[in-house]
Short mmCIF file of C-alpha atoms in Angstrom, two decimals:
data_model
loop_
_atom_site.label_atom_id
_atom_site.label_comp_id
_atom_site.label_asym_id
_atom_site.label_seq_id
_atom_site.Cartn_x
_atom_site.Cartn_y
_atom_site.Cartn_z
CA MET A 1 -74.14 16.27 -57.65
CA GLU A 2 -71.95 14.44 -60.14
CA THR A 3 -74.37 12.66 -62.45
CA LEU A 4 -73.75 9.01 -63.22
CA GLN A 5 -74.00 8.22 -66.95
CA VAL A 6 -75.38 5.12 -68.68
CA ASP A 7 -72.49 4.14 -70.98
CA LEU A 8 -74.26 2.24 -73.76
CA LYS A 9 -71.24 2.41 -76.08
CA LYS A 10 -69.17 0.51 -73.55
CA LEU A 11 -71.91 -2.03 -72.86
CA GLN A 12 -73.29 -2.70 -76.33
CA LYS A 13 -72.57 -6.00 -78.11
CA SER A 14 -71.34 -6.35 -81.69
CA THR A 15 -73.97 -9.04 -82.31
CA TRP A 16 -76.94 -6.71 -81.84
CA THR A 17 -79.05 -5.96 -84.89
CA ASP A 18 -79.88 -2.37 -85.81
CA GLU A 19 -83.32 -2.85 -84.23
CA GLU A 20 -81.78 -4.19 -81.02
CA LEU A 21 -79.38 -1.24 -80.82
CA LYS A 22 -82.28 1.19 -81.27
CA ASN A 23 -84.25 -0.59 -78.54
CA ALA A 24 -81.23 -0.39 -76.22
CA GLU A 25 -80.87 3.33 -77.00
CA VAL A 26 -84.52 3.94 -76.03
CA VAL A 27 -84.03 2.21 -72.69
CA ALA A 28 -80.63 3.82 -72.02
CA ALA A 29 -82.08 7.31 -72.58
CA PHE A 30 -85.11 6.49 -70.41
CA ILE A 31 -82.98 5.19 -67.54
CA GLN A 32 -80.52 8.08 -67.75
CA LYS A 33 -83.25 10.72 -67.54
CA LEU A 34 -85.31 8.89 -64.90
CA MET A 35 -82.85 7.23 -62.55
CA ASN A 36 -79.71 9.36 -62.82
CA ASP A 37 -80.76 12.82 -63.99
CA HIS A 38 -84.07 12.71 -62.08
CA ASP A 39 -85.60 14.73 -64.92
CA PHE A 40 -89.18 13.75 -64.18
CA GLU A 41 -90.77 16.46 -66.32
CA TYR A 42 -88.84 15.16 -69.35
CA ILE A 43 -90.00 11.61 -68.61
CA LYS A 44 -93.60 12.79 -68.28
CA GLU A 45 -93.48 14.72 -71.56
CA LYS A 46 -91.56 12.14 -73.60
CA TYR A 47 -93.00 8.84 -72.34
CA SER A 48 -96.54 9.54 -71.09
CA SER A 49 -97.99 8.31 -74.37
CA HIS A 50 -96.15 4.96 -74.10
CA PRO A 51 -98.40 2.09 -72.96
CA TYR A 52 -95.79 1.02 -70.35
CA LYS A 53 -97.60 -1.94 -68.83
CA GLN A 54 -96.05 -2.29 -65.37
CA HIS A 55 -95.49 -5.83 -64.06
CA ASN A 56 -94.05 -4.70 -60.72
CA GLN A 57 -97.25 -4.91 -58.72
CA SER A 58 -95.99 -2.54 -56.04
CA MET A 59 -96.33 0.30 -58.58
CA VAL A 60 -99.35 1.87 -60.19
CA ASP A 61 -99.56 0.84 -63.84
CA GLY A 62 -97.95 3.00 -66.53
CA ILE A 63 -95.46 5.85 -66.53
CA THR A 64 -97.47 7.46 -63.73
CA GLY A 65 -96.47 4.68 -61.35
CA VAL A 66 -92.79 4.88 -62.20
CA LEU A 67 -92.76 8.65 -61.80
CA GLU A 68 -94.58 8.44 -58.48
CA VAL A 69 -92.19 5.90 -56.97
CA VAL A 70 -88.89 7.23 -58.34
CA SER A 71 -89.65 10.92 -57.76
CA ASN A 72 -90.67 10.24 -54.15
CA PHE A 73 -87.57 8.12 -53.65
CA ALA A 74 -85.34 10.84 -55.16
CA LYS A 75 -86.82 13.44 -52.77
CA LYS A 76 -85.75 11.31 -49.85
CA TYR A 77 -82.46 10.24 -51.46
CA PRO A 78 -81.34 12.98 -53.91
CA ASP A 79 -78.08 11.12 -54.66
CA TYR A 80 -79.99 8.00 -55.75
CA THR A 81 -78.35 6.60 -58.91
CA TYR A 82 -78.51 3.63 -61.19
CA ASP A 83 -75.17 2.19 -62.31
CA VAL A 84 -75.91 -0.03 -65.30
CA LYS A 85 -73.46 -2.94 -65.31
CA HIS A 86 -74.83 -5.05 -68.20
CA PHE A 87 -77.13 -4.64 -71.20
CA TYR A 88 -78.71 -7.70 -72.82
CA VAL A 89 -80.92 -7.31 -75.87
CA ASP A 90 -83.00 -9.95 -77.61
CA GLY A 91 -85.23 -8.45 -80.29
CA PRO A 92 -87.77 -6.21 -78.54
CA TYR A 93 -86.57 -7.19 -75.04
CA VAL A 94 -83.93 -5.09 -73.31
CA THR A 95 -82.57 -6.34 -69.99
CA LEU A 96 -80.41 -4.28 -67.65
CA HIS A 97 -78.46 -5.53 -64.67
CA SER A 98 -77.79 -2.56 -62.42
CA HIS A 99 -76.47 -1.47 -59.05
CA ALA A 100 -78.63 1.25 -57.50
CA THR A 101 -77.42 3.25 -54.52
CA ASN A 102 -79.02 5.96 -52.40
CA ASN A 103 -75.86 7.73 -51.27
CA LYS A 104 -72.97 9.03 -53.32
CA LYS A 105 -70.50 7.48 -50.88
CA HIS A 106 -71.98 4.02 -51.62
CA ARG A 107 -71.47 4.18 -55.41
CA GLY A 108 -69.30 1.30 -56.54
CA ASN A 109 -69.59 -0.52 -53.19
CA PRO A 110 -71.09 -3.98 -53.93
CA GLN A 111 -72.06 -4.31 -50.24
CA LYS A 112 -74.53 -1.39 -50.40
CA GLY A 113 -77.68 -0.57 -52.33
CA LEU A 114 -79.82 -2.69 -54.61
CA ASN A 115 -79.13 -5.38 -57.20
CA ILE A 116 -81.73 -4.84 -59.93
CA MET A 117 -82.71 -6.71 -63.08
CA ASP A 118 -85.07 -4.79 -65.36
CA ILE A 119 -86.64 -6.01 -68.59
CA TRP A 120 -88.44 -3.74 -71.05
CA LYS A 121 -90.33 -4.63 -74.18
CA VAL A 122 -89.76 -1.94 -76.82
CA GLN A 123 -91.59 -1.80 -80.15
CA ASP A 124 -91.00 0.88 -82.78
CA GLY A 125 -89.25 3.07 -80.21
CA VAL A 126 -92.10 2.79 -77.71
CA ILE A 127 -91.76 1.22 -74.26
CA MET A 128 -94.57 -1.32 -74.07
CA GLU A 129 -93.93 -3.30 -70.87
CA HIS A 130 -91.61 -3.48 -67.86
CA TRP A 131 -90.66 -6.29 -65.44
CA ASP A 132 -88.11 -6.15 -62.64
CA ALA A 133 -86.54 -8.10 -59.82
CA VAL A 134 -85.02 -6.08 -56.99
CA GLN A 135 -82.68 -7.49 -54.36
CA PRO A 136 -81.76 -5.26 -51.42
CA ILE A 137 -78.09 -5.85 -50.60
CA HIS A 138 -77.55 -4.48 -47.09
CA GLY A 139 -79.58 -4.41 -43.88
CA SER A 140 -81.26 -1.00 -44.04
CA MET A 141 -82.33 -1.55 -47.67
CA ARG A 142 -83.72 -4.97 -46.75
CA PHE A 143 -85.70 -3.39 -43.93
CA LEU A 144 -86.99 -0.60 -46.20
CA PHE A 145 -88.23 -3.11 -48.77
CA TRP A 146 -89.85 -5.21 -46.07
CA MET A 147 -91.68 -2.12 -44.79
CA ILE A 148 -93.01 -0.94 -48.17
CA GLY A 149 -93.61 -4.30 -49.87
CA GLY A 150 -96.71 -6.40 -50.13
CA LYS A 151 -99.40 -4.00 -51.34
CA PHE A 152 -100.50 -4.69 -54.93
CA LYS A 153 -101.20 -1.53 -56.92
CA ASN A 154 -101.95 -3.05 -60.35
CA LYS A 155 -103.43 -6.32 -61.63
CA ASN A 156 -100.85 -7.11 -64.34
CA THR A 157 -99.06 -9.81 -62.26
CA TYR A 158 -95.32 -10.27 -62.16
CA PHE A 159 -95.43 -12.50 -65.21
#
């Protein structure tokens, strides 16, 4: 499989402070290893000590929840990738706007996959919290999200 790369150099802004660039680098590396490389052992080793408070209530809190959901998804859809379109950084907050697809043939097709906004809070190189909003784009993804949604797995709330 051709691995999609998070191109932070292309997406970074000249107005970012050194701290903001470092925070963006932490998130870019995390997303690359998790969502595109599917290197779950690396994520477990590198990020297990991060508090990672999860505000997506359909996931178990912490890195454990992310690994559970994404690794299971990648088993079913091994070509699952995360094409980061925009990076926004404001101090400790890093926001990504991304296009996720399950099939290689759907990469770059704005009529397929998921429209995702993720926000991470990063402090001193550590991922502290995560929020997201996920919009399924086409019919089968909408159905999938309808089928799996609704069960709260943590008490952190979406806010």
